[in-house]
Short mmCIF file of C-alpha atoms in Angstrom, two decimals:
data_model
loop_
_atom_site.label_atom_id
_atom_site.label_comp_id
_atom_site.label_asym_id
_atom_site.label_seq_id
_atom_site.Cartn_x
_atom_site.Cartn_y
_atom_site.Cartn_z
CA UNK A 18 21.63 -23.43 -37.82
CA UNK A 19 18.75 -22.93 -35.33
CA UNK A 20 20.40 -23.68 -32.57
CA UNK A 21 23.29 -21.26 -33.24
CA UNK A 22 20.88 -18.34 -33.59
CA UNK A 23 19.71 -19.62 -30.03
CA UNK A 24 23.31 -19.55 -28.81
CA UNK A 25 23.62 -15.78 -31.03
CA UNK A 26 20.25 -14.98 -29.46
CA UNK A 27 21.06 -15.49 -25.56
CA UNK A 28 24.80 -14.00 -25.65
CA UNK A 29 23.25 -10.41 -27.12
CA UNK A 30 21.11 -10.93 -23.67
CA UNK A 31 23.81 -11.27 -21.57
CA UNK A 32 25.17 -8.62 -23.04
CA UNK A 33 22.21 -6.32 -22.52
CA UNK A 34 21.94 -7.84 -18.97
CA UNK A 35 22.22 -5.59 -15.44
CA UNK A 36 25.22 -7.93 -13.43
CA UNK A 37 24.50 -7.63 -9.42
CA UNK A 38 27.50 -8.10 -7.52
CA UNK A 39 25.14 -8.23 -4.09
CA UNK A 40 23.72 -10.60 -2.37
CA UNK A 41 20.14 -11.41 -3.29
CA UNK A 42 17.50 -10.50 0.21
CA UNK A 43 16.18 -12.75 1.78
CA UNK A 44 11.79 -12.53 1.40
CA UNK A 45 8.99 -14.39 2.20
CA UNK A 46 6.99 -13.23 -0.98
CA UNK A 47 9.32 -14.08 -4.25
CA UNK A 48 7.74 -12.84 -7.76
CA UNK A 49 8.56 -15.20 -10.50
CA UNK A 50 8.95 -12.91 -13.73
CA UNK A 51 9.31 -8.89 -13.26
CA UNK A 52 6.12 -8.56 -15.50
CA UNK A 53 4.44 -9.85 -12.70
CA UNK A 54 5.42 -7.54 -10.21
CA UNK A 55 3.22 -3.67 -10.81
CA UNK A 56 -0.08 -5.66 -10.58
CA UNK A 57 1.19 -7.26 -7.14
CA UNK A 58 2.30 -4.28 -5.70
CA UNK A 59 -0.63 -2.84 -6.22
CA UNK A 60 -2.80 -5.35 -4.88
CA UNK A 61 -0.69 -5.92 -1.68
CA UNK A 62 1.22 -2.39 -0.70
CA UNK A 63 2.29 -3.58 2.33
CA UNK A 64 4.13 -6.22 1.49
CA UNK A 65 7.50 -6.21 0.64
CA UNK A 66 8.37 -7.89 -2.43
CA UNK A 67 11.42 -9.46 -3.96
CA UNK A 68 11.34 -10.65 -8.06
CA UNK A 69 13.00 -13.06 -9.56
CA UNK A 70 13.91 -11.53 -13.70
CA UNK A 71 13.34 -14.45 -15.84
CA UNK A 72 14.16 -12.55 -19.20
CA UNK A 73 17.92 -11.79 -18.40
CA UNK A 74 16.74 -8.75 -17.21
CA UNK A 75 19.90 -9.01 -14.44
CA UNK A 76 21.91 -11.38 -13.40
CA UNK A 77 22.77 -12.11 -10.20
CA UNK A 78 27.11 -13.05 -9.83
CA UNK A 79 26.64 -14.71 -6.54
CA UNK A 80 23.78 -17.00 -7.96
CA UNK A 81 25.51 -17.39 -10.99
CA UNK A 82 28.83 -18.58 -9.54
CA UNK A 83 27.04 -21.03 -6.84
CA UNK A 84 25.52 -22.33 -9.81
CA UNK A 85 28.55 -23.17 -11.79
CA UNK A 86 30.17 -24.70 -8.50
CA UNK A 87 27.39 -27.37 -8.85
CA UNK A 88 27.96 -28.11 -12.61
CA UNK A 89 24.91 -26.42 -13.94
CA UNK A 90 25.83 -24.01 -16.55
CA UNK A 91 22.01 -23.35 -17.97
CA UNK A 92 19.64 -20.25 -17.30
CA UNK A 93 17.38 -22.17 -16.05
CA UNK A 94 19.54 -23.81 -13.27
CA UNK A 95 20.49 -20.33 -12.37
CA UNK A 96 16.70 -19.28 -11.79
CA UNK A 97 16.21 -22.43 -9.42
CA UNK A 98 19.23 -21.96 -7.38
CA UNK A 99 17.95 -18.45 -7.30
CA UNK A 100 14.83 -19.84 -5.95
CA UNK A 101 16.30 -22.21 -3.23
CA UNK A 102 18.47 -19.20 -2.03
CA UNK A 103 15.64 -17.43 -1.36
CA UNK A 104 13.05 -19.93 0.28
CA UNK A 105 10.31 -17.80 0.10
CA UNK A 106 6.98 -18.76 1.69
CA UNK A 107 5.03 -18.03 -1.65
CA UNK A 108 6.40 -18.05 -5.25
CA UNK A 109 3.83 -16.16 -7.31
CA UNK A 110 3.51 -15.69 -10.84
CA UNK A 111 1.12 -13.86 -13.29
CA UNK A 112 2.95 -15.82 -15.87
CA UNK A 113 0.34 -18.73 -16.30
CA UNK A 114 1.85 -19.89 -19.80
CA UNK A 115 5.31 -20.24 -18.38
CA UNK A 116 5.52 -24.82 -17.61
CA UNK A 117 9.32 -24.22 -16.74
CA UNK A 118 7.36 -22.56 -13.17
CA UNK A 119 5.05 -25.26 -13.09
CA UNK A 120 7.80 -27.83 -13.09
CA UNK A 121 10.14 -25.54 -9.60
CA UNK A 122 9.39 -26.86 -6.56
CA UNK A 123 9.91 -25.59 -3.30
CA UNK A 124 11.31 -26.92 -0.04
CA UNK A 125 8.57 -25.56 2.54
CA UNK A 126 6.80 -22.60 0.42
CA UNK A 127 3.23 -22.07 -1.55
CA UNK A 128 3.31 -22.19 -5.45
CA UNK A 129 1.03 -19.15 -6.43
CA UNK A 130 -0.05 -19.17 -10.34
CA UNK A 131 -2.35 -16.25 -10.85
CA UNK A 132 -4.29 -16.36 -14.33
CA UNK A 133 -2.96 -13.29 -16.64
CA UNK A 134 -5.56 -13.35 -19.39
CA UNK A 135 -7.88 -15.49 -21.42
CA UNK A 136 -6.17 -18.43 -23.10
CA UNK A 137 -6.87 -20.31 -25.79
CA UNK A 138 -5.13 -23.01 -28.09
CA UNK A 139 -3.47 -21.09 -30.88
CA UNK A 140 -0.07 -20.50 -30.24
CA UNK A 141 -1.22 -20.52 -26.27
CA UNK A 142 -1.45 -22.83 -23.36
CA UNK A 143 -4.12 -24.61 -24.31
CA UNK A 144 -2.91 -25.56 -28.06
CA UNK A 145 0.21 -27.44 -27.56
CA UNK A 146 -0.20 -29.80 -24.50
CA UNK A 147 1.13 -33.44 -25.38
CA UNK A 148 0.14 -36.14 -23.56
CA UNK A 149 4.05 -36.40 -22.10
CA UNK A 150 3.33 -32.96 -20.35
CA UNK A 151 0.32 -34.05 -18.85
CA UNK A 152 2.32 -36.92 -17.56
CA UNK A 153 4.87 -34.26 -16.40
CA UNK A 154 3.68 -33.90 -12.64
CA UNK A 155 2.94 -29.86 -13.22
CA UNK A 156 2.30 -28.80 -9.69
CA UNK A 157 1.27 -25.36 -7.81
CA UNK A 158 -0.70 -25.25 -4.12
CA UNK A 159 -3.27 -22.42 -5.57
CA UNK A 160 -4.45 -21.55 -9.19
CA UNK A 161 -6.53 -18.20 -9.15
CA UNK A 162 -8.44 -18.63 -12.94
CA UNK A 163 -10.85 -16.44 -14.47
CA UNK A 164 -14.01 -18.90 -13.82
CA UNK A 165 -14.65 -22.26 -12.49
CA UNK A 166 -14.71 -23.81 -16.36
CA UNK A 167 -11.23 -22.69 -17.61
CA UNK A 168 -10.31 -23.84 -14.30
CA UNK A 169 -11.32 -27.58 -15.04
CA UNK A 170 -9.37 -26.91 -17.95
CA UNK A 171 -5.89 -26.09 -16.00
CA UNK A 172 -6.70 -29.07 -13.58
CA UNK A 173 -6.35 -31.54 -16.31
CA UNK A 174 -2.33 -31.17 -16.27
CA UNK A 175 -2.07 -28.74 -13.44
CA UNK A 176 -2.29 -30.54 -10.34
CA UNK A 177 -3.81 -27.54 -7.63
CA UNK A 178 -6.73 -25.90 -5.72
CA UNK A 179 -8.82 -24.23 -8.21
CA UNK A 180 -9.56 -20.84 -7.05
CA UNK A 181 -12.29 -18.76 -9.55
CA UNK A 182 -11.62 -14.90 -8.78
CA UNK A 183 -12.04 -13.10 -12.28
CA UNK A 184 -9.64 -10.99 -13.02
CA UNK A 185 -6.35 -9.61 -10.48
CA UNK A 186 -5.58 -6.07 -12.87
CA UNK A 187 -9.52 -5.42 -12.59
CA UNK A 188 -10.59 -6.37 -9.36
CA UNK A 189 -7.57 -3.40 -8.69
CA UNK A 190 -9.95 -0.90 -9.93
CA UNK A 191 -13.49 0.37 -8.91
CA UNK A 192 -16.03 0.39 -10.82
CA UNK A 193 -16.83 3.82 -12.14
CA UNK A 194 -20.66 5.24 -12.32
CA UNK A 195 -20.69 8.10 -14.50
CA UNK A 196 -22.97 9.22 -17.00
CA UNK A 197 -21.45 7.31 -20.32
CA UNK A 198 -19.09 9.29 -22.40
CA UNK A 199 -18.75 6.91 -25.24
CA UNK A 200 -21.84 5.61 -27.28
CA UNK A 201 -19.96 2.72 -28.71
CA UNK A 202 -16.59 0.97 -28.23
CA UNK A 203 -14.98 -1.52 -29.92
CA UNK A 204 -11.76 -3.33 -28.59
CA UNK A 205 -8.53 -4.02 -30.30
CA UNK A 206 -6.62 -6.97 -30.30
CA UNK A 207 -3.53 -5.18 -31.63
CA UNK A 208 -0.85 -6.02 -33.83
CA UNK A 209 -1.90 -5.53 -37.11
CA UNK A 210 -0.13 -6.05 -40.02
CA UNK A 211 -1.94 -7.26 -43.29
CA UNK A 212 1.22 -7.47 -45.13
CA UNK A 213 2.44 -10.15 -42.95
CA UNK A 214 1.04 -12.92 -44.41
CA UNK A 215 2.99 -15.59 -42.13
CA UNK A 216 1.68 -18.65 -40.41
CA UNK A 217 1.08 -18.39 -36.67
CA UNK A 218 0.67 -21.70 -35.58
CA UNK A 219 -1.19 -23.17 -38.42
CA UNK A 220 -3.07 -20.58 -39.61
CA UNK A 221 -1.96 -17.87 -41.95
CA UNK A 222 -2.38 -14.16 -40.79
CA UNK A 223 -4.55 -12.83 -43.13
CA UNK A 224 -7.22 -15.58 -42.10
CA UNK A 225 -7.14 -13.98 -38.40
CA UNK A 226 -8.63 -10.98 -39.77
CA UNK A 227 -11.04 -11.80 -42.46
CA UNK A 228 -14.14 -12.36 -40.29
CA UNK A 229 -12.97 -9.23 -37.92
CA UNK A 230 -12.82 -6.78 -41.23
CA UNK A 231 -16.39 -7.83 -42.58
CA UNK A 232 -17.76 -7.03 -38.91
CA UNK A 233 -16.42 -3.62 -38.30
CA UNK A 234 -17.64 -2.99 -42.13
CA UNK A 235 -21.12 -3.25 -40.25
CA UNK A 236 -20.43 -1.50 -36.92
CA UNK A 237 -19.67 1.52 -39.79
CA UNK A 238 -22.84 0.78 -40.86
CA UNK A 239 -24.92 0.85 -37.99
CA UNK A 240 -23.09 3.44 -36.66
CA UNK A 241 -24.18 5.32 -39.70
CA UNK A 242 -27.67 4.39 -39.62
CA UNK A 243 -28.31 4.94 -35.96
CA UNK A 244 -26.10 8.71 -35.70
CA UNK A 245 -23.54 6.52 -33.40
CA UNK A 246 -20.24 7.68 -32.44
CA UNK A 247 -17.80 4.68 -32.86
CA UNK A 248 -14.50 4.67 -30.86
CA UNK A 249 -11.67 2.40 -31.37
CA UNK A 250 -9.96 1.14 -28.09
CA UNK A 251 -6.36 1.00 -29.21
CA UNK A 252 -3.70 -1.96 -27.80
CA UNK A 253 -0.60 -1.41 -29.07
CA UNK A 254 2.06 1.57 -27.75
CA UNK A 255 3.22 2.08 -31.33
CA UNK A 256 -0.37 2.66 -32.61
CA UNK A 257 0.32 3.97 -36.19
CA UNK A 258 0.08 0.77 -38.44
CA UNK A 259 -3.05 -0.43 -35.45
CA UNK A 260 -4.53 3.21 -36.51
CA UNK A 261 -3.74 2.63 -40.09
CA UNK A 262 -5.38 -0.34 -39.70
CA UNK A 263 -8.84 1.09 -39.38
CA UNK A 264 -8.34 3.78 -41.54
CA UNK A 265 -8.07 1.00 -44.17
CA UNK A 266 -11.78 -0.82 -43.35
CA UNK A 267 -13.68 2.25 -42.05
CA UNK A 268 -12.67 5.00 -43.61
CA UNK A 269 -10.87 8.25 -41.97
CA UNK A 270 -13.91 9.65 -40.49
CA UNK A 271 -15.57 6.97 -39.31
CA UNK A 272 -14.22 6.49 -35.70
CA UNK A 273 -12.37 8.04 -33.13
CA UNK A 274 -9.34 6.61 -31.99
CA UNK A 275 -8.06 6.30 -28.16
CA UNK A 276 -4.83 6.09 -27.97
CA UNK A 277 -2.94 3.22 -25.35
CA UNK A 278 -0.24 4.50 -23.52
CA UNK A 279 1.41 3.83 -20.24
CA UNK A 280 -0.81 4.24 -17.43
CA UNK A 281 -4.33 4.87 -19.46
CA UNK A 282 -7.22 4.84 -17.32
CA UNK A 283 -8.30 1.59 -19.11
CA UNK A 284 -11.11 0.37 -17.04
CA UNK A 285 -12.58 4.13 -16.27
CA UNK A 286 -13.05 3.95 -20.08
CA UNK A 287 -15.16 0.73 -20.24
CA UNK A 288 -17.15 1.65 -17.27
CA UNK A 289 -18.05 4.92 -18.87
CA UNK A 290 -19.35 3.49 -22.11
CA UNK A 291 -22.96 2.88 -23.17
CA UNK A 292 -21.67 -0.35 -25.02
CA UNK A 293 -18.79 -2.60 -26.09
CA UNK A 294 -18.12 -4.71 -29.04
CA UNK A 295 -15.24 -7.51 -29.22
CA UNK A 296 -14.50 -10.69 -30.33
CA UNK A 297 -11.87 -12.26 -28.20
CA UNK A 298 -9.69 -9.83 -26.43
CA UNK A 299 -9.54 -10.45 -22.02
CA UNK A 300 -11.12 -6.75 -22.11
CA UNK A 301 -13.79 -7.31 -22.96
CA UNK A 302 -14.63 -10.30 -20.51
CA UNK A 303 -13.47 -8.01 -17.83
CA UNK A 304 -16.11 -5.24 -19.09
CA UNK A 305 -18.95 -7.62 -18.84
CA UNK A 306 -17.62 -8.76 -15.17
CA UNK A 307 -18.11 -4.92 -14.53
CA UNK A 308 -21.28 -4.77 -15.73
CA UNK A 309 -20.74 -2.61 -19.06
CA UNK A 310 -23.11 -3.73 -21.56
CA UNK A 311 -20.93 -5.41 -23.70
CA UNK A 312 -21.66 -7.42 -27.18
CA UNK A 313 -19.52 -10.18 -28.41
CA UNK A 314 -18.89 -10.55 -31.87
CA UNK A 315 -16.70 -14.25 -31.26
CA UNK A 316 -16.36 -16.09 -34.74
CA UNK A 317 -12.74 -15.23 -35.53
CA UNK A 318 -12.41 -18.32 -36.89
CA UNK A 319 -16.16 -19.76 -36.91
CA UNK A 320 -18.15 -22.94 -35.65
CA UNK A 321 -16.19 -24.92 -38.40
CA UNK A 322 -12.79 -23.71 -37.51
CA UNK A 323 -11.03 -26.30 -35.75
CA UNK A 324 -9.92 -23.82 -32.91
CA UNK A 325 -12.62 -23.44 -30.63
CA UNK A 326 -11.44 -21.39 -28.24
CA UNK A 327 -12.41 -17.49 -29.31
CA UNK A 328 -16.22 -18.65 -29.02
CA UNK A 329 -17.71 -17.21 -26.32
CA UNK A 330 -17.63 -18.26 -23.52
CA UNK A 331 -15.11 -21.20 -24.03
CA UNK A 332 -14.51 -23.74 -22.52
CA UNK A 333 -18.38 -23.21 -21.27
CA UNK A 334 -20.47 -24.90 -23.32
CA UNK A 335 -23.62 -22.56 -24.89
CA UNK A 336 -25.48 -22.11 -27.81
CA UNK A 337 -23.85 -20.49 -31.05
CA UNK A 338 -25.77 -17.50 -30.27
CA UNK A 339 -27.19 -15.70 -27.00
CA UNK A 340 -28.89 -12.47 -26.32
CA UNK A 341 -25.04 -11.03 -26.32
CA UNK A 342 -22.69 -13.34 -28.32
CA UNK A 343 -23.03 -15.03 -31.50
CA UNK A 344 -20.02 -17.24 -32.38
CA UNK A 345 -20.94 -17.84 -36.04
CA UNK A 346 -20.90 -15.04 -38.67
CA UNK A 347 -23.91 -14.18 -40.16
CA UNK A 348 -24.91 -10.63 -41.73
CA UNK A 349 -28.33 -10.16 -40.96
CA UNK A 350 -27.98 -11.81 -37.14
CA UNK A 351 -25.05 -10.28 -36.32
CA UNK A 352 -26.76 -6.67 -37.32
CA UNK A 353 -29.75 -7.94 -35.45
CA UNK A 354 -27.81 -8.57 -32.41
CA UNK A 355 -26.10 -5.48 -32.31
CA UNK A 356 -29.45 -3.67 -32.41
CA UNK A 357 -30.68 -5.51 -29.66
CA UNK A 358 -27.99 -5.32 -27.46
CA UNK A 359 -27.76 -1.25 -28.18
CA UNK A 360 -30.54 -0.34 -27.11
CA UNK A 361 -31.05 -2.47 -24.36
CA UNK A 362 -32.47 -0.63 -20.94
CA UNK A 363 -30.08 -0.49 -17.93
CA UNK A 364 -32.18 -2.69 -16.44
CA UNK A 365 -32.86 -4.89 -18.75
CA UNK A 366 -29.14 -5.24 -19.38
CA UNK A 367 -28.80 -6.43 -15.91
CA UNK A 368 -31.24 -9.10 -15.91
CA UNK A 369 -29.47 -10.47 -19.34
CA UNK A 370 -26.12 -10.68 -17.92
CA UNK A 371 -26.43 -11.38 -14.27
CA UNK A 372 -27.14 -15.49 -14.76
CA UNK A 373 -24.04 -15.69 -16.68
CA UNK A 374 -21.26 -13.53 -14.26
CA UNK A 375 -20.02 -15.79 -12.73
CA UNK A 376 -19.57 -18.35 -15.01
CA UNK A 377 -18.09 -15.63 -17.10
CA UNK A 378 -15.80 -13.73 -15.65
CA UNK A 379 -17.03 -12.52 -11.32
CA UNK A 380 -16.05 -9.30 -9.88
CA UNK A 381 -14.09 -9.30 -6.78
CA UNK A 382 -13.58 -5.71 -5.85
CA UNK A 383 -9.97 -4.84 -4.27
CA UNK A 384 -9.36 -8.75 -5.18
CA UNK A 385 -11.18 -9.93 -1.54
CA UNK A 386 -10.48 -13.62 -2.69
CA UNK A 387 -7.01 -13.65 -3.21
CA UNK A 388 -5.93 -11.77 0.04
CA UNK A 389 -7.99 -13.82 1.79
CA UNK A 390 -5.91 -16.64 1.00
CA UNK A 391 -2.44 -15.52 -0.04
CA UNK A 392 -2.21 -13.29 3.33
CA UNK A 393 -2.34 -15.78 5.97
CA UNK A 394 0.36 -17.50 4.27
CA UNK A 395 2.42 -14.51 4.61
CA UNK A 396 1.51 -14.20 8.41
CA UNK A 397 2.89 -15.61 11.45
CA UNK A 398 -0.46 -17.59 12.41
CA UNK A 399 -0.63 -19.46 9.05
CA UNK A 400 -4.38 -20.48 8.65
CA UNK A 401 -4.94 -23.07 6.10
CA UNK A 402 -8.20 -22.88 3.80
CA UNK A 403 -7.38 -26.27 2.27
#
């Protein structure tokens, strides 16, 4: 039955599909995944850029037909003979989940995988690695990660240079240094739905946001106490049953709510706040690598919880509880923390955070790091940093 819902599933996407009766262009620089592509644009403009659709976004009829001439009729023989037509010198991906990239291999070309966002192990990377995949021979030339830790982490079935950079979509932008707009922020994971009651992974839904509804019950509160406008950073486009969300645990006029849409100013937001509360969204690790004074709140599913990962800062090892982060909840501390942290002096923010940066999340404005190494290898005089 499953598997003819998967064969249901894939003909309504070749249905949907864009055919291309042309042949593909030759490029040096091949994007694996079109979801890939804005961010890489932006950090390279001058490059010219071919990408590879992975989602049956189109389909290309001269691919397609020299990969039924070699008796492959899957998808993903049509994406590798898509690849070898091309030959490109790097094959780059912002796709770092995706182990059917990990497992292409090129003739003469790089293998770029560029870390998207934090991962963890439920439902993610991180959760479901057997010891036959780490046997699998996973491959790639560079591997730009977040930090140096999560990096050791990749290493262990990702065979690679390890490359620490922080973040590619916020190393894009410059840090804003305006006088702050917003007295308090707290970040949205998104996709909530209470009546969904559904495992994900092994975990039920409703369990995801137990801990998360008894903290923003005392964000209200200190807010309250302390004359504090609260603002919600929306995730999701379709925002009503997010919105509604709130509305539920704090009340209607409790918060102010910032809408996401296409092309928000994201990161001018975060830099022009006076501080941010989260528990385990990539957001807010990429507000603290830009300096924001940032609080994190990181016991979705507590110390005893057998998945680790939404601690902070995993997989570094720390104490349960810093001058920031506490990954245990407890009432009174977690209040106490968010005191501290509040009114914390610009300068004494500084001297808090700065130890822990790099091992955080670093800042590498207009993404130095990666050009330095991914644009030789789109030059003539190839210089190798190996």
């Amino acid at each position: 039955m499953r598997q003819i819902k998967r064969i249901f599933e894939i003909f309504q996407k070749l249905l949907k599909a864009k055919y291309v009766f042309t042949l593909p262009k030759k490029n040096d620089f091949l994007i694996f995944d079109r979801n890939s592509t804005k961010v890489l644009k932006k950090t390279f403009p001058k490059k010219k850029f071919f990408t590879l659709d992975t989602r049956y976004e189109t389909i290309n009829l001269f691919i397609l037909f020299r990969t039924f001439l070699g008796l492959k009729f899957s998808y993903r023989s049509y994406i590798i003979k898509f690849v070898e037509y091309i030959n490109p010198k790097v094959l780059i991906t912002l796709i770092d989940n995706n182990k059917f990239f990990l497992k292409i291999k090129l003739k003469n070309g790089k293998k770029v995988l560029i870390q998207n966002s934090r991962r963890g192990q439920l439902v993610d990377l991180f959760g479901n690695i057997n010891d036959t995949e780490k046997k699998e021979g996973y491959k790639v030339d560079y591997m730009f990660v977040q930090n140096k830790h999560i990096g050791k982490l990749y290493n262990k079935f990702i065979k690679g240079r390890i490359i620490p950079f922080g973040n590619i979509r916020s190393n894009n932008e410059k840090i804003v240094k305006i006088k702050k707009k917003y007295d308090l922020i707290y970040i949205s994971t998104g996709r909530y739905d209470l009546r969904n009651n559904k495992f994900l992974g092994d975990v039920k839904r409703k369990k995801i946001y137990e801990k998360e509804i008894e903290l923003l019950k005392l964000i209200k509160k200190f807010c309250q106490k302390n004359k504090t406008k609260l603002f919600i950073l929306g995730k999701d486009i379709d925002f009503i049953k997010e919105k509604k969300y709130y509305k539920n645990v704090l009340g209607d006029k409790n918060f102010h709510f910032i809408k996401n849409f296409k092309n928000r100013k994201t990161y001018k937001i975060v830099d022009n706040c006076n501080m941010i509360i989260g528990m385990d969204s990539t957001l807010i690790y990429e507000a603290f690598s830009r300096g924001a004074k940032c609080f994190f709140a990181s016991f979705r599913f507590g110390l005893n919880f057998h998945i680790k990962s939404t601690a902070f800062p995993w997989p570094q090892k720390l104490p349960s509880r810093g001058k920031f982060w506490i990954n245990y909840f407890d009432k009174r501390k977690v209040y106490q923390s968010l005191m501290e942290v509040y009114f914390l002096k610009k300068k004494q923010w500084y001297k808090v955070s700065q130890k822990f940066k790099n091992d955080v999340m670093p800042y590498d404005a207009n993404n130095s790091i990666l050009k330095k190494y991914l644009e030789p290898l789109l030059s003539k005089k190839y210089k190798s940093y190996d």
